[in-house]
Structure formats: C-alpha cells, structure tokens
CSV table of C-alpha atoms and ligand atoms in Angstrom, one decimal:
chain,number,residue,atom,x,y,z
A,1,MET,CA,-30.9,51.8,63.0
A,2,LEU,CA,-34.4,50.1,63.3
A,3,PRO,CA,-37.5,52.4,63.4
A,4,LEU,CA,-38.3,52.7,67.1
A,5,ASP,CA,-42.3,52.3,66.5
A,6,PHE,CA,-41.2,49.0,64.6
A,7,ILE,CA,-39.1,47.8,67.5
A,8,ASP,CA,-42.2,48.4,70.0
A,9,SER,CA,-44.8,46.7,67.8
A,10,MET,CA,-42.4,43.6,67.1
A,11,ARG,CA,-41.9,43.3,70.7
A,12,ARG,CA,-45.8,43.3,71.1
A,13,GLN,CA,-46.2,40.7,68.3
A,14,LEU,CA,-43.1,38.4,69.2
A,15,GLY,CA,-42.5,39.0,73.0
A,16,ALA,CA,-38.8,38.1,73.9
A,17,GLU,CA,-38.2,36.5,70.7
A,18,ALA,CA,-38.2,40.1,69.0
A,19,ASP,CA,-34.5,40.5,70.1
A,20,ASP,CA,-33.5,37.7,67.9
A,21,LEU,CA,-35.4,39.1,64.8
A,22,PHE,CA,-33.8,42.7,65.6
A,23,ARG,CA,-30.3,40.7,65.5
A,24,ALA,CA,-31.1,38.9,62.4
A,25,LEU,CA,-32.2,42.2,60.6
A,26,GLN,CA,-28.7,43.5,61.4
A,27,SER,CA,-26.7,40.5,59.7
A,28,ASP,CA,-26.1,39.8,56.0
A,29,ALA,CA,-28.8,38.5,53.8
A,30,PRO,CA,-28.4,35.0,52.4
A,31,THR,CA,-27.9,34.8,48.6
A,32,SER,CA,-30.0,32.2,46.9
A,33,ILE,CA,-30.9,31.4,43.4
A,34,ARG,CA,-33.8,29.3,41.6
A,35,LEU,CA,-32.5,27.0,38.8
A,36,ASN,CA,-34.2,27.0,35.4
A,37,THR,CA,-34.5,23.5,33.6
A,38,LYS,CA,-32.7,25.0,30.6
A,39,MET,CA,-29.5,23.5,32.0
A,40,ASP,CA,-29.0,20.1,33.8
A,41,VAL,CA,-26.1,20.8,36.2
A,42,LEU,CA,-24.8,24.3,37.0
A,43,THR,CA,-22.0,24.8,39.0
A,44,PHE,CA,-21.1,27.9,41.2
A,45,PRO,CA,-17.6,29.0,42.6
A,46,CYS,CA,-18.8,28.6,46.0
A,47,ASP,CA,-20.6,26.4,48.4
A,48,THR,CA,-24.3,25.5,47.9
A,49,GLU,CA,-27.1,24.3,50.1
A,50,GLU,CA,-30.6,23.3,49.1
A,51,VAL,CA,-33.7,25.4,49.7
A,52,PRO,CA,-35.9,22.7,51.5
A,53,TRP,CA,-39.2,24.2,50.2
A,54,HIS,CA,-38.2,24.1,46.8
A,55,ILE,CA,-36.5,21.5,44.6
A,56,ASP,CA,-34.8,24.1,42.4
A,57,GLY,CA,-33.7,26.5,45.1
A,58,TYR,CA,-30.1,26.9,46.5
A,59,TYR,CA,-28.3,29.2,48.7
A,60,LEU,CA,-25.0,30.2,47.7
A,61,SER,CA,-22.3,30.8,50.4
A,62,GLU,CA,-21.1,33.9,48.6
A,63,ARG,CA,-22.7,36.4,46.3
A,64,PRO,CA,-20.9,35.9,42.8
A,65,PRO,CA,-21.1,38.9,40.4
A,66,PHE,CA,-24.2,37.7,38.7
A,67,THR,CA,-23.7,40.4,35.8
A,68,LEU,CA,-20.4,38.9,34.7
A,69,ASP,CA,-21.9,35.5,34.4
A,70,PRO,CA,-23.3,34.9,30.8
A,71,LEU,CA,-25.4,32.1,32.2
A,72,PHE,CA,-27.4,34.5,34.3
A,73,HIS,CA,-28.2,36.6,31.3
A,74,ALA,CA,-29.3,33.4,29.4
A,75,GLY,CA,-32.1,32.7,32.1
A,76,CYS,CA,-30.2,29.7,33.4
A,77,TYR,CA,-31.1,30.8,36.9
A,78,TYR,CA,-33.0,33.5,38.8
A,79,VAL,CA,-31.7,35.3,41.9
A,80,GLN,CA,-34.7,35.2,44.3
A,81,GLU,CA,-34.7,35.6,48.0
A,82,ALA,CA,-35.4,31.7,49.4
A,83,SER,CA,-38.6,32.5,51.5
A,84,SER,CA,-40.7,33.7,48.3
A,85,MET,CA,-40.1,30.3,46.7
A,86,PHE,CA,-42.6,28.7,49.3
A,87,VAL,CA,-45.3,29.8,46.9
A,88,GLU,CA,-44.3,26.5,45.2
A,89,GLN,CA,-45.8,24.6,48.2
A,90,VAL,CA,-49.2,26.3,47.6
A,91,LEU,CA,-49.1,25.5,43.9
A,92,GLU,CA,-48.3,22.0,44.5
A,93,GLN,CA,-50.6,21.6,47.3
A,94,TYR,CA,-53.8,23.2,45.4
A,95,LEU,CA,-53.5,24.0,42.1
A,96,PRO,CA,-53.5,21.6,38.9
A,97,GLN,CA,-51.0,22.4,36.2
A,98,ASP,CA,-53.4,23.2,33.6
A,99,SER,CA,-54.7,26.5,35.3
A,100,ILE,CA,-55.1,29.8,34.4
A,101,VAL,CA,-53.1,32.2,36.8
A,102,LEU,CA,-52.7,35.7,37.2
A,103,ASP,CA,-49.9,37.1,39.0
A,104,LEU,CA,-51.2,40.6,39.7
A,105,CYS,CA,-48.1,42.4,41.0
A,106,ALA,CA,-45.3,40.6,39.1
A,107,ALA,CA,-42.2,42.9,38.7
A,108,PRO,CA,-39.5,42.2,38.7
A,109,GLY,CA,-40.8,38.5,38.1
A,110,GLY,CA,-39.3,36.0,40.6
A,111,LYS,CA,-42.7,34.4,41.5
A,112,SER,CA,-44.1,34.8,38.0
A,113,THR,CA,-41.0,32.6,36.7
A,114,LEU,CA,-41.8,30.2,39.2
A,115,ILE,CA,-45.2,30.1,38.5
A,116,SER,CA,-44.5,29.8,34.7
A,117,GLU,CA,-42.2,26.9,35.5
A,118,TYR,CA,-44.8,25.1,37.6
A,119,LEU,CA,-47.4,25.4,34.9
A,120,GLY,CA,-45.1,24.1,32.1
A,121,ASP,CA,-46.8,23.4,28.7
A,122,LYS,CA,-50.0,22.7,30.3
A,123,GLY,CA,-51.2,26.0,32.0
A,124,LEU,CA,-51.2,29.9,31.1
A,125,LEU,CA,-49.9,32.7,33.3
A,126,LEU,CA,-51.0,36.5,33.0
A,127,SER,CA,-48.1,38.4,34.4
A,128,ASN,CA,-49.0,41.8,35.4
A,129,GLU,CA,-47.3,45.0,36.6
A,130,VAL,CA,-49.0,48.2,37.0
A,131,VAL,CA,-45.9,50.4,37.3
A,132,ARG,CA,-44.7,51.4,33.8
A,133,GLN,CA,-40.9,51.7,34.7
A,134,ARG,CA,-41.3,48.2,36.2
A,135,VAL,CA,-43.0,46.4,33.4
A,136,PHE,CA,-39.9,45.9,31.2
A,137,ILE,CA,-37.8,44.0,33.5
A,138,LEU,CA,-40.6,41.8,34.0
A,139,SER,CA,-41.0,41.0,30.3
A,140,GLU,CA,-37.2,40.7,30.1
A,141,ASN,CA,-37.1,38.2,32.9
A,142,ILE,CA,-40.1,36.3,31.4
A,143,GLN,CA,-38.4,36.1,27.8
A,144,LYS,CA,-35.3,34.7,29.5
A,145,TRP,CA,-36.9,32.4,31.4
A,146,GLY,CA,-38.1,30.7,28.2
A,147,ASN,CA,-41.4,28.7,28.7
A,148,GLY,CA,-43.7,30.9,26.3
A,149,ASN,CA,-46.7,30.1,28.7
A,150,THR,CA,-46.8,33.8,29.7
A,151,VAL,CA,-48.7,37.1,28.9
A,152,VAL,CA,-47.0,40.1,30.3
A,153,THR,CA,-49.7,42.9,30.9
A,154,HIS,CA,-49.5,46.5,32.4
A,155,ASN,CA,-52.9,47.2,33.5
A,156,THR,CA,-54.6,48.0,36.5
A,157,PRO,CA,-56.2,45.5,39.5
A,158,ALA,CA,-59.5,47.1,38.5
A,159,GLU,CA,-59.1,46.4,34.8
A,160,TYR,CA,-58.8,42.9,35.6
A,161,GLY,CA,-61.5,42.8,37.9
A,162,GLU,CA,-63.9,44.3,35.1
A,163,LYS,CA,-63.0,42.7,32.0
A,164,CYS,CA,-62.0,39.0,33.3
A,165,GLU,CA,-65.0,38.0,35.4
A,166,SER,CA,-64.4,34.4,36.8
A,167,MET,CA,-61.4,33.8,34.5
A,168,PHE,CA,-58.9,32.7,36.7
A,169,ASP,CA,-58.2,29.6,38.7
A,170,CYS,CA,-55.7,31.2,41.0
A,171,ILE,CA,-54.6,34.8,41.5
A,172,LEU,CA,-51.5,35.7,43.2
A,173,VAL,CA,-51.6,39.2,45.0
A,174,ASP,CA,-47.8,39.6,46.2
A,175,ALA,CA,-48.8,43.1,47.5
A,176,PRO,CA,-47.0,46.2,47.5
A,177,CYS,CA,-46.4,46.5,51.4
A,178,SER,CA,-44.2,48.4,53.8
A,179,GLY,CA,-41.2,46.2,53.4
A,180,GLU,CA,-40.2,45.2,57.0
A,181,GLY,CA,-38.9,42.0,55.6
A,182,MET,CA,-36.7,43.9,53.3
A,183,PHE,CA,-34.9,45.9,56.3
A,184,ARG,CA,-31.6,44.2,56.0
A,185,LYS,CA,-31.6,44.0,52.1
A,186,ASP,CA,-32.5,47.5,51.5
A,187,PRO,CA,-31.7,50.2,53.9
A,188,ALA,CA,-34.4,52.7,52.2
A,189,SER,CA,-37.2,50.6,53.5
A,190,ARG,CA,-36.4,51.4,57.1
A,191,GLU,CA,-36.4,55.2,56.2
A,192,GLU,CA,-40.0,55.2,54.5
A,193,TRP,CA,-41.3,52.9,57.3
A,194,SER,CA,-43.8,54.4,59.6
A,195,LEU,CA,-47.1,53.2,61.4
A,196,LYS,CA,-48.9,55.9,59.1
A,197,ASN,CA,-47.3,53.9,56.1
A,198,VAL,CA,-48.2,50.8,57.4
A,199,ARG,CA,-51.9,51.7,57.6
A,200,MET,CA,-51.9,53.3,54.1
A,201,CYS,CA,-50.2,50.1,52.8
A,202,ALA,CA,-53.0,47.9,54.5
A,203,GLU,CA,-55.6,50.1,52.8
A,204,ARG,CA,-53.9,49.9,49.5
A,205,GLN,CA,-53.6,46.1,49.7
A,206,ARG,CA,-57.3,45.9,50.4
A,207,SER,CA,-58.3,48.1,47.7
A,208,ILE,CA,-56.2,46.0,45.1
A,209,LEU,CA,-57.8,42.8,46.5
A,210,MET,CA,-61.3,44.1,46.2
A,211,ASP,CA,-60.6,45.5,42.5
A,212,VAL,CA,-59.4,42.2,41.2
A,213,TRP,CA,-61.8,39.9,43.2
A,214,ASP,CA,-64.5,39.2,40.3
A,215,ALA,CA,-61.7,37.9,38.3
A,216,LEU,CA,-61.2,34.9,40.3
A,217,LYS,CA,-63.6,31.9,39.7
A,218,PRO,CA,-65.7,30.5,42.3
A,219,GLY,CA,-63.7,27.9,44.0
A,220,GLY,CA,-60.7,29.6,42.7
A,221,ILE,CA,-57.5,29.9,45.1
A,222,LEU,CA,-56.3,33.6,46.2
A,223,ILE,CA,-52.8,33.7,47.4
A,224,TYR,CA,-52.0,36.6,49.2
A,225,SER,CA,-48.3,37.5,50.2
A,226,THR,CA,-46.2,40.5,51.5
A,227,CYS,CA,-42.5,41.0,52.4
A,228,THR,CA,-43.7,42.7,55.8
A,229,PHE,CA,-44.0,41.1,59.3
A,230,ASN,CA,-46.9,43.2,61.0
A,231,GLN,CA,-50.4,41.9,61.4
A,232,GLU,CA,-52.1,44.8,59.8
A,233,GLU,CA,-51.0,44.2,56.3
A,234,ASP,CA,-51.0,40.3,56.9
A,235,GLU,CA,-53.4,38.7,59.2
A,236,ARG,CA,-55.9,41.4,59.4
A,237,ASN,CA,-56.3,41.6,55.6
A,238,ALA,CA,-56.2,37.8,55.3
A,239,GLU,CA,-59.1,37.7,57.7
A,240,TRP,CA,-60.8,40.6,55.6
A,241,ILE,CA,-60.3,38.7,52.5
A,242,ALA,CA,-62.2,35.6,54.3
A,243,ASP,CA,-65.0,37.6,55.9
A,244,SER,CA,-65.4,40.4,53.5
A,245,LEU,CA,-64.8,39.1,50.0
A,246,GLY,CA,-66.2,35.6,51.0
A,247,ALA,CA,-63.3,32.8,51.1
A,248,GLU,CA,-62.2,29.7,53.3
A,249,VAL,CA,-58.6,29.7,54.5
A,250,LEU,CA,-56.6,26.8,53.3
A,251,PRO,CA,-53.9,25.2,55.6
A,252,ILE,CA,-50.5,24.9,53.7
A,253,ASP,CA,-48.5,21.9,54.9
A,254,TYR,CA,-44.9,22.5,55.7
A,255,ASP,CA,-42.0,20.6,57.5
A,256,PRO,CA,-41.4,22.0,61.2
A,257,ALA,CA,-37.6,21.9,60.6
A,258,TRP,CA,-38.2,24.7,58.1
A,259,GLY,CA,-38.5,27.4,60.8
A,260,ILE,CA,-42.0,28.8,59.6
A,261,MET,CA,-44.1,30.5,62.1
A,262,GLU,CA,-47.9,30.0,61.9
A,263,GLY,CA,-49.9,33.2,62.3
A,264,THR,CA,-53.5,33.4,63.3
A,265,ILE,CA,-54.2,32.9,59.7
A,266,GLY,CA,-51.4,32.4,57.2
A,267,TYR,CA,-47.5,31.6,57.6
A,268,HIS,CA,-44.7,34.0,58.5
A,269,PHE,CA,-41.0,33.8,57.6
A,270,TYR,CA,-39.1,35.6,60.1
A,271,PRO,CA,-35.2,35.7,59.3
A,272,HIS,CA,-34.3,34.5,62.9
A,273,ARG,CA,-36.0,31.4,62.3
A,274,ALA,CA,-36.1,30.7,58.5
A,275,LYS,CA,-33.3,31.2,56.2
A,276,GLY,CA,-34.6,33.7,53.9
A,277,GLU,CA,-35.9,37.3,53.9
A,278,GLY,CA,-39.2,38.4,55.8
A,279,PHE,CA,-42.3,36.8,54.1
A,280,TYR,CA,-45.8,36.3,54.9
A,281,ILE,CA,-48.4,34.0,53.0
A,282,ALA,CA,-52.1,32.9,53.0
A,283,ALA,CA,-53.6,30.9,50.6
A,284,LEU,CA,-57.7,31.1,50.6
A,285,ARG,CA,-60.6,29.4,48.5
A,286,LYS,CA,-63.2,31.7,47.1
A,287,HIS,CA,-66.5,30.6,48.1
A,288,GLY,CA,-68.7,28.9,45.5
A,289,ALA,CA,-67.6,26.1,42.9
A,290,TRP,CA,-67.4,26.3,39.2
A,291,PRO,CA,-70.2,24.2,37.7
A,292,ALA,CA,-69.1,20.8,37.0
A,293,GLY,CA,-68.9,19.9,33.3
A,294,LEU,CA,-68.6,23.4,32.2
A,295,ALA,CA,-65.3,23.2,30.4
A,296,GLY,CA,-62.9,25.7,28.7
A,297,ILE,CA,-62.6,29.3,29.8
A,298,PRO,CA,-65.4,30.4,32.0
A,299,SER,CA,-65.4,34.1,31.7
A,300,LYS,CA,-68.6,35.9,30.5
A,301,ALA,CA,-66.6,38.7,28.8
A,302,LEU,CA,-64.7,36.2,26.5
A,303,ARG,CA,-67.8,34.1,25.6
A,304,THR,CA,-69.5,37.7,24.2
A,305,ASP,CA,-66.2,38.6,22.7
A,306,LYS,CA,-65.6,35.5,20.5
A,307,ASN,CA,-68.7,36.6,18.6
A,308,SER,CA,-67.3,39.9,17.7
A,309,LYS,CA,-63.7,38.8,17.1
A,310,LYS,CA,-61.9,40.2,14.1
A,311,LYS,CA,-59.5,37.8,12.6
A,312,SER,CA,-55.9,38.7,13.2
A,313,PRO,CA,-53.8,39.1,10.2
A,314,ALA,CA,-51.5,36.2,8.9
A,315,PHE,CA,-47.9,36.2,7.3
A,316,PRO,CA,-47.3,34.3,4.0
A,317,ALA,CA,-47.5,30.7,4.1
A,318,GLU,CA,-43.7,30.3,3.4
A,319,TYR,CA,-42.7,32.6,6.4
A,320,GLU,CA,-44.9,30.8,8.9
A,321,LYS,CA,-43.5,27.3,7.6
A,322,GLU,CA,-40.1,28.6,7.9
A,323,MET,CA,-40.8,30.0,11.6
A,324,ARG,CA,-42.5,26.7,12.5
A,325,SER,CA,-39.4,24.9,11.4
A,326,TRP,CA,-37.3,26.7,14.2
A,327,LEU,CA,-39.6,25.1,17.0
A,328,GLN,CA,-39.3,21.9,18.4
A,329,HIS,CA,-43.0,21.4,18.9
A,330,PRO,CA,-44.4,23.6,16.2
A,331,ASP,CA,-48.2,22.2,16.7
A,332,HIS,CA,-48.0,23.3,20.3
A,333,TRP,CA,-48.1,26.9,19.4
A,334,ALA,CA,-50.3,29.5,17.5
A,335,ILE,CA,-48.3,32.4,15.6
A,336,ARG,CA,-49.7,36.0,16.0
A,337,GLN,CA,-48.9,38.6,13.8
A,338,ASN,CA,-48.5,42.1,15.0
A,339,ASP,CA,-47.2,44.8,12.3
A,340,ARG,CA,-43.5,43.1,11.4
A,341,PHE,CA,-43.5,40.9,14.4
A,342,ALA,CA,-44.6,37.4,14.9
A,343,THR,CA,-45.2,36.0,18.3
A,344,ALA,CA,-45.7,32.3,19.3
A,345,TYR,CA,-48.0,31.3,22.3
A,346,PRO,CA,-49.7,28.2,23.3
A,347,ALA,CA,-52.4,27.3,20.6
A,348,LYS,CA,-54.7,25.7,23.4
A,349,PHE,CA,-55.1,29.4,24.9
A,350,LYS,CA,-55.7,31.1,21.4
A,351,ASP,CA,-59.0,32.8,22.2
A,352,LEU,CA,-58.0,34.0,25.6
A,353,ILE,CA,-54.9,35.5,24.3
A,354,GLU,CA,-56.6,37.3,21.5
A,355,TYR,CA,-59.1,38.6,24.0
A,356,PHE,CA,-56.0,40.1,26.2
A,357,ALA,CA,-54.5,41.2,23.0
A,358,ALA,CA,-57.5,43.1,22.2
A,359,HIS,CA,-58.6,44.5,25.5
A,360,PHE,CA,-55.4,44.7,27.5
A,361,THR,CA,-51.9,46.6,27.5
A,362,CYS,CA,-49.8,43.6,26.5
A,363,ILE,CA,-46.2,43.8,26.6
A,364,SER,CA,-45.3,40.4,25.5
A,365,THR,CA,-47.5,37.3,24.6
A,366,GLY,CA,-45.5,34.0,24.6
A,367,PHE,CA,-42.4,34.7,23.0
A,368,GLY,CA,-41.1,36.8,20.0
A,369,LEU,CA,-40.5,34.4,17.0
A,370,GLY,CA,-39.9,36.3,13.7
A,371,GLU,CA,-39.5,39.6,12.5
A,372,GLU,CA,-40.0,40.3,8.7
A,373,ARG,CA,-37.1,42.2,7.4
A,374,GLY,CA,-37.1,43.1,3.5
A,375,LYS,CA,-38.3,40.0,1.8
A,376,ARG,CA,-37.3,37.5,4.4
A,377,ILE,CA,-38.3,36.5,7.8
A,378,ALA,CA,-35.7,36.8,10.7
A,379,PRO,CA,-35.5,35.0,14.1
A,380,GLN,CA,-36.3,37.4,17.1
A,381,HIS,CA,-34.1,37.4,20.2
A,382,SER,CA,-36.6,35.9,22.5
A,383,LEU,CA,-36.9,32.8,20.2
A,384,SER,CA,-33.2,32.2,21.3
A,385,MET,CA,-34.1,32.0,25.0
A,386,ALA,CA,-37.4,30.0,24.5
A,387,LYS,CA,-37.1,26.3,25.5
A,388,ASP,CA,-38.7,25.0,22.7
A,389,LEU,CA,-36.2,26.5,20.3
A,390,ARG,CA,-35.2,23.7,17.7
A,391,ARG,CA,-31.4,24.7,17.8
A,392,GLU,CA,-30.3,22.7,14.7
A,393,ALA,CA,-32.3,25.1,12.6
A,394,PHE,CA,-29.5,27.6,12.8
A,395,PRO,CA,-25.6,26.9,12.7
A,396,GLN,CA,-24.3,27.2,16.2
A,397,VAL,CA,-21.1,28.8,17.5
A,398,GLU,CA,-19.8,28.2,20.9
A,399,LEU,CA,-18.2,31.5,22.5
A,400,THR,CA,-15.3,31.9,25.2
A,401,ARG,CA,-16.5,33.7,28.5
A,402,GLU,CA,-14.9,36.9,27.2
A,403,GLN,CA,-16.6,36.5,23.7
A,404,ALA,CA,-20.0,35.9,25.5
A,405,LEU,CA,-19.6,39.2,27.7
A,406,ASP,CA,-18.6,41.2,24.6
A,407,TYR,CA,-21.6,39.8,22.9
A,408,LEU,CA,-23.8,40.7,26.0
A,409,ARG,CA,-22.5,44.2,25.9
A,410,THR,CA,-23.4,44.6,22.3
A,411,ALA,CA,-19.9,45.0,21.3
A,412,ALA,CA,-18.4,44.2,17.9
A,413,LEU,CA,-17.6,40.5,17.6
A,414,VAL,CA,-14.9,38.8,15.5
A,415,LEU,CA,-15.4,35.1,14.9
A,416,PRO,CA,-13.0,33.9,12.1
A,417,ASN,CA,-14.2,30.8,10.3
A,418,ALA,CA,-17.8,31.1,11.5
A,419,PRO,CA,-20.5,30.3,8.9
A,420,MET,CA,-22.3,33.0,6.7
A,421,GLY,CA,-25.7,34.2,7.6
A,422,VAL,CA,-27.6,34.1,11.0
A,423,LEU,CA,-25.8,32.3,13.9
A,424,LEU,CA,-27.0,31.2,17.1
A,425,LEU,CA,-24.2,32.0,19.7
A,426,THR,CA,-23.9,29.7,22.7
A,427,TYR,CA,-21.8,29.8,25.9
A,428,GLU,CA,-21.4,26.3,27.8
A,429,ASN,CA,-23.8,25.0,25.4
A,430,VAL,CA,-26.7,27.2,26.4
A,431,PRO,CA,-28.1,29.8,23.7
A,432,LEU,CA,-27.1,33.3,24.5
A,433,GLY,CA,-28.9,35.0,21.2
A,434,PHE,CA,-28.4,35.4,17.4
A,435,ALA,CA,-25.8,37.5,15.3
A,436,LYS,CA,-25.4,37.8,11.5
A,437,ASN,CA,-22.3,37.1,9.8
A,438,VAL,CA,-22.1,39.2,6.7
A,439,GLY,CA,-18.5,38.4,5.8
A,440,ASN,CA,-16.3,41.5,6.7
A,441,ARG,CA,-18.2,41.8,10.1
A,442,LEU,CA,-20.5,40.0,12.5
A,443,ASN,CA,-23.8,42.0,13.4
A,444,ASN,CA,-24.6,41.7,16.8
A,445,LEU,CA,-28.2,41.1,17.3
A,446,TYR,CA,-28.4,41.0,21.1
A,447,PRO,CA,-31.4,43.9,22.4
A,448,ASN,CA,-29.8,46.9,22.9
A,449,GLU,CA,-32.2,47.5,25.9
A,450,TRP,CA,-30.8,44.5,27.6
A,451,ARG,CA,-27.1,45.1,27.1
A,452,ILE,CA,-25.0,44.8,30.3
A,453,ARG,CA,-23.0,48.0,31.3
A,454,TYR,CA,-19.8,47.4,33.1
A,455,GLN,CA,-16.3,48.7,32.6
B,501,SAM,N1,-44.2,39.6,42.8
B,501,SAM,C1,-42.8,40.2,42.5
B,501,SAM,C2,-41.8,39.1,42.5
B,501,SAM,O1,-41.9,38.1,43.1
B,501,SAM,O2,-40.8,39.6,41.7
B,501,SAM,C3,-42.8,41.6,43.7
B,501,SAM,C4,-43.8,42.0,43.6
B,501,SAM,S1,-43.7,43.6,44.6
B,501,SAM,C5,-43.6,42.8,46.3
B,501,SAM,C6,-45.1,44.5,44.4
B,501,SAM,C7,-45.4,45.2,43.1
B,501,SAM,O3,-46.7,45.7,43.0
B,501,SAM,C8,-44.5,45.9,42.7
B,501,SAM,O4,-43.8,45.8,41.3
B,501,SAM,C9,-45.2,47.4,42.5
B,501,SAM,O5,-44.8,48.2,41.5
B,501,SAM,C10,-46.6,46.9,42.4
B,501,SAM,N2,-47.5,47.9,42.8
B,501,SAM,C11,-47.6,49.2,43.3
B,501,SAM,N3,-48.7,49.5,43.5
B,501,SAM,C12,-49.8,48.9,43.1
B,501,SAM,C13,-51.1,49.0,42.9
B,501,SAM,N4,-51.7,49.9,43.4
B,501,SAM,N5,-51.6,47.8,42.2
B,501,SAM,C14,-50.9,46.7,41.9
B,501,SAM,N6,-49.8,46.6,42.0
B,501,SAM,C15,-48.9,47.6,42.5
C-alpha cells in the first residue's frame, strides 16, 4: 500500500500519468548488473539485455542466487540497479579521466565502482561514507573491483569542506533521501515515508551540500542525485545549489528512447518510463574557473601540509623488491607502510594520498599489497583482487565450483598435488584469493570478515 500523501503529491507532479507510476511501483523490480573488465566474457544462466546508457550494464531476466556465484565474490560484476548507471553519461560528457573525484555518500559502492572504472589508471577517487556500519562493505566492494585508484574514508562532509579546499574536479553527492524510488524494492522505505520526512531529508541534503561545497574547485562539476521523485528533494535542491551556492546547471545528453523525463532542472527516471528504479540526477558547474597553467593538486591545505610532512616508514629494500615483483606495472604504484602492512596506491597521487592518510580516517588506500609475517613478506588478499596483479608471481590452482564455494566459506580445503607454499586460487581463470599449502593441510587465507554464510 502506497502512502496516501505520496499518492496525492505524485498526482500533482505527474497528473494522469501518476497511475502508471503507481502500477509500476507494485510490479517486480528488474535485476541488473554492471560488468567489471576483469573478465572478457561472462555468461548468466538467463536472458540478458543491454542497459542502453552504460556499455557494461545488463538486465538479467531472472535474479540468480548471486551469493552462490564465486565470480560475484571475485568482483567480476556489481549488482546495481540500472538507472544509477546513468552517472556514466555525466562523467563522459563533462569530466576528463585524469580527474580527482569525491564520492561523498558512497556506501555500498555502486557509483564508486562505476567512477573508479571510468577514471582507470589516470584519475583518483575518494570514496567516503559517514555511517560507520556501512563503510566496511564499501571498502570490500572497492577492493573486489580491483582498480587500486580509490581511497576509502570515513569522515563527515564538513571535514571534507574544511580540509580539502578546491581539491576536487568533481564531487558526487548521492544524497540520503526519502527513498520513494525504492518503494518496490524496499518495503521499509514506504513505512518510513511521510511529508515531514521529505522536508527533513531536503534540509539534510542542503546541509551536506553546504558543508562540502568548499572542497569543489571553481569550475568543478557537482553531480547531485537522489533515489526519490519529489521536487522538494530534487529540483528545489538543484535550484538552491545553482542560486545559493553558485553554479551553472549543465544539460546532459540522452536518447529520447531511454524514457528519461526532464525536470525543470535535472533528469528523472520513473520506473513506468525507464527500465530501472526511481532516480534523479542533476549536473552543475561551480562558478569561477581554475587558473590556467596552475598544474597539480590545487588545495591550499595540501600545499602547506607538504612542508611539514613527515616521511612515512619504509620496509626493507628486499621486501619492497619482492612486492613489486607481484605487480604488472610496478612503477605505477607507490608503496606505503602502515605497521606490518603495505598498501599500493598510484604514485602519481602520492602527496595527496599522504595528506589523506595524515588528516582523514582512511579505511583503505589503493589496495593491500603485503603483510610482514615473521621474517618474510606475504601477499594480502586484496592483491588477489587487484587488476594489476602479476599472476605468474604465484603458483595458480584452478578450483571447481564446489571447492571455490568452500574456499569462500573459509572451510578447510583439500587440494592433492598442489604445489607447496602460497598459492593463487582461481575459478574460471579469475583470481579468488590466496591459500598456503603447508604439506599436511592447506591454510585458507580468505578474509574471515568477507566469508560467505549459507547452509
Ligand atoms: N552512492 C551509494 C551507491 O551508489 O552505492 C548509495 C548512497 S545512499 C543513497 C546515501 C548514503 O549517504 C548512505 O550510505 C548513508 O549512510 C549516507 N549518509 C547518511 N547520512 C549522511 C550524512 N548526514 N552525510 C553524508 N552521508 C550520509
């Protein structure tokens, strides 16, 4: 049952068409996934259809049990509702790939993995989540995606606004909202909905935007999105960004066949028109321009910090040499030591990442590379997820589906005839993680906190 006030307000907003929306909200939500470039071809045991606005997006005619697919855990695809994938269109139309991007409200990471893929080995993504319980799944999804171009943080929008002046070429605020677009997927969102809650969400969205605004460069792109339909949280807030914070509204090109409806500002995805969940998106360019010829990272905070920067500790040279031998492009990465652990992140952004490590709560920077154990260095799990892993650095053992699921449950594995030492386990030739063959048994090194639970 849809809330009555919601029915009234949608009738005012959409007129007679509102009934089509209400019918769509009572139907099943389509299932869609976005493929990772980890695999050339991925087949599903059902029909697939392309998502028209994202080259890697596919609708699945059925919802398979993803938990039982080892390739899902290997980061070969992300289950993401299709409308959200439209963020790609804004990136392609307005953002160079070598940009520094902040995804401020990022968990569980659907849009962050999309942005990370877009930036590839040229740009850097700061992926932030303020709610503690949600930040670890964000970090897990980023590790599994495997690009190594992302720093996951757990900070407030105000901390970004205060400590990162003019640092970002683009900020995505995929704001917490009243969730009208999730009514069919998530029945709890219907129960929590009220006009009062819509007002409260709209105010919170403005406060988030105001807090983070200083972190966007003059001339930088702000992408504002919600998964709700009402104009108070959507158009009114986009207008408020333009008029009060100071930005120009940008048009986004789209094919009329996609079923997108233009708002007075921004673009609505209604499930009775476009195949996906409810979604709203607007792109704006902050007034002003970044001075031509001023290269590098612009933030004032970072420039002053560089002078006072302490040198981070370094592992012995032989450990570093060994870790670099595990990578396809060792020179692309800087290695950072944190206690016993080494992480790899793009060397190009060393100063910036050191700045975040010193001033923010970083959950992960790039990917975990190695861990000092006794008198040797062992690979960390997220190396096995990294696309830059040099697989030949480890003996590889291909698992059956049953063995792969046992491995992902962190169960004991028996692999007769496997080589001794650290092994890279694969399924359908995609890395799943490491194990160590110690002769009489195989130590399962899959992270305990990621293990899958099923009967
Ligand atoms: N962008 C995510 C994705 O594509 O997977 C979904 C983000 S969800 C719509 C909004 C996020 O904002 C949630 O993870 C929520 O925890 C976070 N959030 C809640 N309150 C917030 C606040 N006051 N400031 C910033 N983020 C907040």
